[in-house]
């Protein structure tokens, strides 16, 4: 058969089987998913660091507002303390949410790494004992 008429596919003598090709495709998908999870994890951890700094700052602001509230004993000082406390609580909640997202991504990553290890161990033609 003329080379330009040959169907695309494995070259003569290539021993790739359908199962191996499927495993390779799944391995590629797992690796791509791992890369996306790693990018997401970097983003979430950066957000977590920013929120941790904000929570620390807002805790100081709330503490100062509470001191002013106790000393001044005015409605304005009380309102400023409540506002500061509300901001602190909101940011603390966002920080906890970011931490739980990071943990979920770590769990997904660990599961995919285990799957990748299984796929690599099951590859045909491995010389490992």
PDB file of C-alpha atoms in Angstrom:
ATOM      1  CA  UNK A   1       0.000   0.000   0.000  1.00  0.00           C
ATOM      2  CA  UNK A   2       1.233   3.480  -0.807  1.00  0.00           C
ATOM      3  CA  UNK A   3       2.365   5.392   2.295  1.00  0.00           C
ATOM      4  CA  UNK A   4      -0.033   8.271   1.630  1.00  0.00           C
ATOM      5  CA  UNK A   5      -2.963   5.812   1.595  1.00  0.00           C
ATOM      6  CA  UNK A   6      -2.047   4.158   4.886  1.00  0.00           C
ATOM      7  CA  UNK A   7      -4.567   4.828   7.661  1.00  0.00           C
ATOM      8  CA  UNK A   8      -3.303   6.953  10.504  1.00  0.00           C
ATOM      9  CA  UNK A   9      -2.381   4.983  13.572  1.00  0.00           C
ATOM     10  CA  UNK A  10       0.446   2.997  15.044  1.00  0.00           C
ATOM     11  CA  UNK A  11       3.491   2.509  12.909  1.00  0.00           C
ATOM     12  CA  UNK A  12       4.175  -1.075  11.835  1.00  0.00           C
ATOM     13  CA  UNK A  13       5.959  -2.794  14.683  1.00  0.00           C
ATOM     14  CA  UNK A  14       4.415  -0.498  17.314  1.00  0.00           C
ATOM     15  CA  UNK A  15       3.144  -2.632  20.194  1.00  0.00           C
ATOM     16  CA  UNK A  16       0.753  -0.102  21.703  1.00  0.00           C
ATOM     17  CA  UNK A  17      -2.524  -1.771  22.538  1.00  0.00           C
ATOM     18  CA  UNK A  18      -5.922  -0.227  23.044  1.00  0.00           C
ATOM     19  CA  UNK A  19      -5.769  -0.784  26.805  1.00  0.00           C
ATOM     20  CA  UNK A  20      -2.379   0.895  27.060  1.00  0.00           C
ATOM     21  CA  UNK A  21      -3.595   3.834  25.010  1.00  0.00           C
ATOM     22  CA  UNK A  22      -6.653   4.156  27.254  1.00  0.00           C
ATOM     23  CA  UNK A  23      -4.436   4.054  30.330  1.00  0.00           C
ATOM     24  CA  UNK A  24      -2.184   6.705  28.808  1.00  0.00           C
ATOM     25  CA  UNK A  25      -5.201   8.907  28.106  1.00  0.00           C
ATOM     26  CA  UNK A  26      -6.475   8.501  31.647  1.00  0.00           C
ATOM     27  CA  UNK A  27      -2.997   9.222  33.008  1.00  0.00           C
ATOM     28  CA  UNK A  28      -2.900  12.405  30.936  1.00  0.00           C
ATOM     29  CA  UNK A  29      -6.342  13.437  32.198  1.00  0.00           C
ATOM     30  CA  UNK A  30      -5.297  12.806  35.807  1.00  0.00           C
ATOM     31  CA  UNK A  31      -2.105  14.819  35.333  1.00  0.00           C
ATOM     32  CA  UNK A  32      -4.053  17.694  33.750  1.00  0.00           C
ATOM     33  CA  UNK A  33      -6.531  17.656  36.625  1.00  0.00           C
ATOM     34  CA  UNK A  34      -3.636  17.636  39.106  1.00  0.00           C
ATOM     35  CA  UNK A  35      -2.164  20.709  37.428  1.00  0.00           C
ATOM     36  CA  UNK A  36      -5.518  22.536  37.615  1.00  0.00           C
ATOM     37  CA  UNK A  37      -5.954  21.597  41.271  1.00  0.00           C
ATOM     38  CA  UNK A  38      -2.439  22.793  42.047  1.00  0.00           C
ATOM     39  CA  UNK A  39      -3.189  26.157  40.399  1.00  0.00           C
ATOM     40  CA  UNK A  40      -6.440  26.431  42.355  1.00  0.00           C
ATOM     41  CA  UNK A  41      -4.626  25.515  45.564  1.00  0.00           C
ATOM     42  CA  UNK A  42      -2.030  28.237  45.008  1.00  0.00           C
ATOM     43  CA  UNK A  43      -4.796  30.780  44.458  1.00  0.00           C
ATOM     44  CA  UNK A  44      -6.773  29.693  47.533  1.00  0.00           C
ATOM     45  CA  UNK A  45      -3.683  29.691  49.744  1.00  0.00           C
ATOM     46  CA  UNK A  46      -2.769  33.200  48.575  1.00  0.00           C
ATOM     47  CA  UNK A  47      -6.302  34.314  49.443  1.00  0.00           C
ATOM     48  CA  UNK A  48      -5.970  32.564  52.793  1.00  0.00           C
ATOM     49  CA  UNK A  49      -2.763  34.467  53.590  1.00  0.00           C
ATOM     50  CA  UNK A  50      -4.382  37.805  52.746  1.00  0.00           C
ATOM     51  CA  UNK A  51      -7.456  36.995  54.828  1.00  0.00           C
ATOM     52  CA  UNK A  52      -5.295  35.923  57.783  1.00  0.00           C
ATOM     53  CA  UNK A  53      -3.555  39.307  57.711  1.00  0.00           C
ATOM     54  CA  UNK A  54      -6.892  41.097  57.464  1.00  0.00           C
ATOM     55  CA  UNK A  55      -8.341  39.117  60.373  1.00  0.00           C
ATOM     56  CA  UNK A  56      -5.312  39.959  62.525  1.00  0.00           C
ATOM     57  CA  UNK A  57      -5.673  43.654  61.692  1.00  0.00           C
ATOM     58  CA  UNK A  58      -9.443  43.655  62.238  1.00  0.00           C
ATOM     59  CA  UNK A  59      -8.988  41.895  65.593  1.00  0.00           C
ATOM     60  CA  UNK A  60      -6.781  44.790  66.706  1.00  0.00           C
ATOM     61  CA  UNK A  61      -9.323  47.316  65.408  1.00  0.00           C
ATOM     62  CA  UNK A  62     -12.141  45.533  67.259  1.00  0.00           C
ATOM     63  CA  UNK A  63     -10.080  45.418  70.450  1.00  0.00           C
ATOM     64  CA  UNK A  64      -9.365  49.155  70.223  1.00  0.00           C
ATOM     65  CA  UNK A  65     -13.043  49.875  69.532  1.00  0.00           C
ATOM     66  CA  UNK A  66     -14.056  47.780  72.530  1.00  0.00           C
ATOM     67  CA  UNK A  67     -11.657  49.710  74.757  1.00  0.00           C
ATOM     68  CA  UNK A  68     -13.079  53.015  73.480  1.00  0.00           C
ATOM     69  CA  UNK A  69     -16.615  51.693  74.036  1.00  0.00           C
ATOM     70  CA  UNK A  70     -15.847  50.778  77.650  1.00  0.00           C
ATOM     71  CA  UNK A  71     -14.109  54.075  78.384  1.00  0.00           C
ATOM     72  CA  UNK A  72     -16.462  56.441  76.536  1.00  0.00           C
ATOM     73  CA  UNK A  73     -19.726  54.579  77.164  1.00  0.00           C
ATOM     74  CA  UNK A  74     -21.427  56.426  74.308  1.00  0.00           C
ATOM     75  CA  UNK A  75     -23.793  55.119  71.645  1.00  0.00           C
ATOM     76  CA  UNK A  76     -21.312  56.112  68.937  1.00  0.00           C
ATOM     77  CA  UNK A  77     -18.481  54.125  70.543  1.00  0.00           C
ATOM     78  CA  UNK A  78     -20.832  51.170  70.963  1.00  0.00           C
ATOM     79  CA  UNK A  79     -21.835  51.311  67.285  1.00  0.00           C
ATOM     80  CA  UNK A  80     -18.183  51.553  66.169  1.00  0.00           C
ATOM     81  CA  UNK A  81     -17.378  48.484  68.269  1.00  0.00           C
ATOM     82  CA  UNK A  82     -20.324  46.530  66.777  1.00  0.00           C
ATOM     83  CA  UNK A  83     -19.255  47.523  63.246  1.00  0.00           C
ATOM     84  CA  UNK A  84     -15.658  46.485  63.923  1.00  0.00           C
ATOM     85  CA  UNK A  85     -16.815  43.198  65.419  1.00  0.00           C
ATOM     86  CA  UNK A  86     -19.100  42.534  62.433  1.00  0.00           C
ATOM     87  CA  UNK A  87     -16.211  43.124  60.017  1.00  0.00           C
ATOM     88  CA  UNK A  88     -13.974  40.828  62.057  1.00  0.00           C
ATOM     89  CA  UNK A  89     -16.585  38.057  62.158  1.00  0.00           C
ATOM     90  CA  UNK A  90     -17.231  38.340  58.413  1.00  0.00           C
ATOM     91  CA  UNK A  91     -13.535  38.095  57.557  1.00  0.00           C
ATOM     92  CA  UNK A  92     -13.011  35.259  60.037  1.00  0.00           C
ATOM     93  CA  UNK A  93     -15.796  33.365  58.254  1.00  0.00           C
ATOM     94  CA  UNK A  94     -14.162  34.005  54.886  1.00  0.00           C
ATOM     95  CA  UNK A  95     -10.852  32.769  56.283  1.00  0.00           C
ATOM     96  CA  UNK A  96     -12.459  29.549  57.509  1.00  0.00           C
ATOM     97  CA  UNK A  97     -14.108  29.098  54.109  1.00  0.00           C
ATOM     98  CA  UNK A  98     -10.746  29.542  52.354  1.00  0.00           C
ATOM     99  CA  UNK A  99      -9.158  27.016  54.723  1.00  0.00           C
ATOM    100  CA  UNK A 100     -11.889  24.471  54.040  1.00  0.00           C
ATOM    101  CA  UNK A 101     -11.521  25.029  50.277  1.00  0.00           C
ATOM    102  CA  UNK A 102      -7.771  24.476  50.575  1.00  0.00           C
ATOM    103  CA  UNK A 103      -8.334  21.263  52.532  1.00  0.00           C
ATOM    104  CA  UNK A 104     -10.851  20.024  49.953  1.00  0.00           C
ATOM    105  CA  UNK A 105      -8.335  20.702  47.172  1.00  0.00           C
ATOM    106  CA  UNK A 106      -5.598  18.885  49.103  1.00  0.00           C
ATOM    107  CA  UNK A 107      -7.936  15.904  49.542  1.00  0.00           C
ATOM    108  CA  UNK A 108      -8.738  15.906  45.804  1.00  0.00           C
ATOM    109  CA  UNK A 109      -5.037  16.164  44.980  1.00  0.00           C
ATOM    110  CA  UNK A 110      -4.211  13.239  47.269  1.00  0.00           C
ATOM    111  CA  UNK A 111      -6.914  11.107  45.658  1.00  0.00           C
ATOM    112  CA  UNK A 112      -5.648  11.927  42.174  1.00  0.00           C
ATOM    113  CA  UNK A 113      -2.062  11.181  43.181  1.00  0.00           C
ATOM    114  CA  UNK A 114      -3.166   7.770  44.445  1.00  0.00           C
ATOM    115  CA  UNK A 115      -5.029   7.166  41.169  1.00  0.00           C
ATOM    116  CA  UNK A 116      -1.976   8.240  39.177  1.00  0.00           C
ATOM    117  CA  UNK A 117       0.190   5.854  41.185  1.00  0.00           C
ATOM    118  CA  UNK A 118      -2.264   3.025  40.446  1.00  0.00           C
ATOM    119  CA  UNK A 119      -2.264   3.861  36.733  1.00  0.00           C
ATOM    120  CA  UNK A 120       1.528   4.010  36.592  1.00  0.00           C
ATOM    121  CA  UNK A 121       1.801   0.701  38.453  1.00  0.00           C
ATOM    122  CA  UNK A 122      -0.665  -0.945  36.046  1.00  0.00           C
ATOM    123  CA  UNK A 123       1.102   0.191  32.872  1.00  0.00           C
ATOM    124  CA  UNK A 124       2.057  -2.734  30.660  1.00  0.00           C
ATOM    125  CA  UNK A 125       5.727  -3.302  30.001  1.00  0.00           C
ATOM    126  CA  UNK A 126       6.943  -2.103  33.374  1.00  0.00           C
ATOM    127  CA  UNK A 127      10.169  -3.735  34.463  1.00  0.00           C
ATOM    128  CA  UNK A 128       9.646  -3.077  38.188  1.00  0.00           C
ATOM    129  CA  UNK A 129       9.478  -6.256  40.288  1.00  0.00           C
TER     130      UNK A 129
END
